[in-house]
Amino acid sequence: MSATAISPTNLALIKYWGKRDTNLNLPINSSISITLDSRELHTITTAMFAPEGETEDKLWVNNKPVPLSTVPRTVRVLQLMRQLAQGNNATTQRAIYIVSKNSFPTAAGLASSASGYSAMVTALAGLFDLKTSKEDLSRIARQGSGSASRSLMGGVVMWNMGTRQDGLDSQAELVPFARQVELEAIICVVSEKKKKVSSTAGMQTSVKESPLLAHRAKDIVPVRINAMKQAFAAGNVESVLELTMRDSNQFHACCLDTFPPIFYMTDTSKEIVNLVTELNRESVRYAYTFDAGPNAVVFCEPQHTQTLLDALLVAFPPPATGEETFAYVRGRTELTATQALQRNTAKRAKVEQEQEGELCYIFHTGMDKLGARVLQGAEEQERQLAVPT
Ligand code: DP6
């Protein structure tokens, strides 16, 4: 009577910013993302039928109850999933409990709504025993949060903006990529605080106020989407990286072009841009990208990750917390604050200015090939979530 799903999150290389329909979450341009490895970053969601006699649906996120009246989009997604299941499952009218947990801070600029809604629709499809395709599920997840439409599938994913008014063609599809394409991601967590202007609010102001955004959606993104697809198909990583940086720059330029302007990048974000630009002096090996927050995600091929990490550790030593065991580098590489300092003593001596404590921590991850899935057998037993007491 329950189903548990895991979903990765995703990071847009060509950004979604702006809606043509705010109810259905229909975008003004298509977007392309990389799905991030769910072994390191994920949402796990268990959907279950409530005990007999219970009439109300309920939700818990990260161990806390969330009143459904405060999250209309979640109510909508639940309603759409019920509609989909109608006829093939008599129990769809029973009250449902949804328990969800993120492996990373909510609203820290690491799209937790993306993995959240993707895990939710996948768990509900499992609970209702539906064999719905990921493309179809992506249209429902989209109505929770636009970027969630891209989290159902692994690898490289395009959210096709579609042209229909009912949104039936606004859904995710896989972007084929050459076999040799493998990217890792280094996430520089500049702040764990909730962002000041949410993406939902920020993009609507930009749609109204930024003429640059209108130009971007109409003339720039369509060309860039094609170039990005071609670069992936041809395995031209250098081009993927360059397009990624150009698109992040333009998205933030649109934020600045909004009136009043929206600033997501901070001075620390800009220092990371400069560091990456310096590392790319001879050839483009790294790409920074920023969503609606100050945290940088830097992509590169696995053979270049250590050079990047070293450069980051030199420029941004860990905060002096006094806690030697503080985990400064997390994920695929694990380093405590002490280890991080020891690693680069020789290089650090030559650096004039270091920005100690400007990064909260660094997270090393990579690409996810599977996308969201319902857990089975021992994995389900081990990871399913109970209603918090
Ligand atoms: C900057 O998907 O969070 O991360 O659809 O209103 O929920 P809503 O917005 P959301 O916006 C994401 C914006 C972005 C770019 C992207 O992920 O494409």
mmCIF file of N, CA, C and O and ligand atoms in Angstrom, residues 12 15-17 19 25 113 145-147 150 199-200 203 251 291-292, ligand 1:
data_model
loop_
_atom_site.group_PDB
_atom_site.id
_atom_site.type_symbol
_atom_site.label_atom_id
_atom_site.label_comp_id
_atom_site.label_asym_id
_atom_site.label_seq_id
_atom_site.Cartn_x
_atom_site.Cartn_y
_atom_site.Cartn_z
ATOM 1 N N ALA A 12 20.285 23.213 -15.351
ATOM 2 C CA ALA A 12 20.069 23.677 -16.726
ATOM 3 C C ALA A 12 21.338 24.276 -17.321
ATOM 4 O O ALA A 12 22.006 25.105 -16.694
ATOM 5 N N LYS A 15 18.975 27.836 -19.961
ATOM 6 C CA LYS A 15 18.036 28.086 -18.860
ATOM 7 C C LYS A 15 16.588 28.333 -19.297
ATOM 8 O O LYS A 15 16.337 28.934 -20.337
ATOM 9 N N TYR A 16 15.724 27.897 -18.414
ATOM 10 C CA TYR A 16 14.290 28.231 -18.479
ATOM 11 C C TYR A 16 14.101 29.473 -17.626
ATOM 12 O O TYR A 16 14.436 29.468 -16.443
ATOM 13 N N TRP A 17 13.624 30.537 -18.215
ATOM 14 C CA TRP A 17 13.337 31.756 -17.423
ATOM 15 C C TRP A 17 12.183 32.473 -18.096
ATOM 16 O O TRP A 17 12.350 33.091 -19.141
ATOM 17 N N LYS A 19 7.504 32.399 -18.238
ATOM 18 C CA LYS A 19 6.372 31.532 -18.593
ATOM 19 C C LYS A 19 5.440 32.254 -19.545
ATOM 20 O O LYS A 19 5.221 33.447 -19.397
ATOM 21 N N ASN A 25 2.345 26.322 -16.153
ATOM 22 C CA ASN A 25 3.809 26.347 -16.214
ATOM 23 C C ASN A 25 4.315 26.047 -17.625
ATOM 24 O O ASN A 25 5.067 25.094 -17.848
ATOM 25 N N SER A 113 13.015 21.639 -5.815
ATOM 26 C CA SER A 113 11.650 21.456 -6.313
ATOM 27 C C SER A 113 11.679 20.539 -7.541
ATOM 28 O O SER A 113 10.728 19.813 -7.801
ATOM 29 N N SER A 145 6.611 22.204 -10.818
ATOM 30 C CA SER A 145 7.675 23.184 -11.012
ATOM 31 C C SER A 145 8.259 22.914 -12.396
ATOM 32 O O SER A 145 8.522 21.754 -12.735
ATOM 33 N N GLY A 146 8.435 23.971 -13.172
ATOM 34 C CA GLY A 146 8.873 23.795 -14.556
ATOM 35 C C GLY A 146 10.103 22.913 -14.677
ATOM 36 O O GLY A 146 10.121 21.945 -15.443
ATOM 37 N N SER A 147 11.122 23.215 -13.880
ATOM 38 C CA SER A 147 12.383 22.476 -14.010
ATOM 39 C C SER A 147 12.224 20.994 -13.626
ATOM 40 O O SER A 147 13.050 20.172 -14.001
ATOM 41 N N ARG A 150 12.322 18.131 -16.228
ATOM 42 C CA ARG A 150 13.577 17.605 -16.769
ATOM 43 C C ARG A 150 14.246 16.586 -15.852
ATOM 44 O O ARG A 150 15.313 16.086 -16.168
ATOM 45 N N SER A 199 12.453 31.799 -7.973
ATOM 46 C CA SER A 199 12.477 31.738 -9.446
ATOM 47 C C SER A 199 11.098 32.079 -9.989
ATOM 48 O O SER A 199 10.977 32.817 -10.972
ATOM 49 N N THR A 200 10.063 31.530 -9.356
ATOM 50 C CA THR A 200 8.702 31.737 -9.840
ATOM 51 C C THR A 200 8.374 33.233 -9.930
ATOM 52 O O THR A 200 7.867 33.706 -10.948
ATOM 53 N N MET A 203 11.043 35.264 -12.438
ATOM 54 C CA MET A 203 10.878 35.138 -13.898
ATOM 55 C C MET A 203 9.642 35.892 -14.388
ATOM 56 O O MET A 203 9.631 36.416 -15.490
ATOM 57 N N PHE A 251 21.295 34.724 -18.985
ATOM 58 C CA PHE A 251 20.187 34.654 -18.038
ATOM 59 C C PHE A 251 20.366 35.716 -16.938
ATOM 60 O O PHE A 251 19.427 36.450 -16.610
ATOM 61 N N ASP A 291 22.146 29.307 -11.255
ATOM 62 C CA ASP A 291 20.693 29.390 -11.329
ATOM 63 C C ASP A 291 20.227 30.628 -10.563
ATOM 64 O O ASP A 291 20.983 31.573 -10.443
ATOM 65 N N ALA A 292 19.044 30.582 -10.011
ATOM 66 C CA ALA A 292 18.515 31.745 -9.311
ATOM 67 C C ALA A 292 19.072 31.823 -7.889
ATOM 68 O O ALA A 292 18.340 31.780 -6.901
HETATM 69 C C1 DP6 B 1 17.000 29.508 -12.997
HETATM 70 O O1 DP6 B 1 11.509 25.493 -12.190
HETATM 71 O O2 DP6 B 1 12.098 26.631 -10.018
HETATM 72 O O3 DP6 B 1 16.769 27.282 -12.257
HETATM 73 O O4 DP6 B 1 8.436 26.650 -12.722
HETATM 74 O O5 DP6 B 1 8.143 28.581 -11.186
HETATM 75 O O6 DP6 B 1 8.727 26.334 -10.254
HETATM 76 P P1 DP6 B 1 8.858 27.289 -11.427
HETATM 77 O O7 DP6 B 1 10.389 27.676 -11.548
HETATM 78 P P2 DP6 B 1 11.689 26.752 -11.437
HETATM 79 O O8 DP6 B 1 12.734 27.695 -12.199
HETATM 80 C C2 DP6 B 1 14.027 27.283 -12.496
HETATM 81 C C3 DP6 B 1 14.799 28.423 -13.034
HETATM 82 C C4 DP6 B 1 16.284 28.188 -13.206
HETATM 83 C C5 DP6 B 1 16.609 27.728 -14.624
HETATM 84 C C6 DP6 B 1 16.304 26.285 -14.967
HETATM 85 O O9 DP6 B 1 16.337 25.396 -14.106
HETATM 86 O O10 DP6 B 1 16.091 26.052 -16.175
#
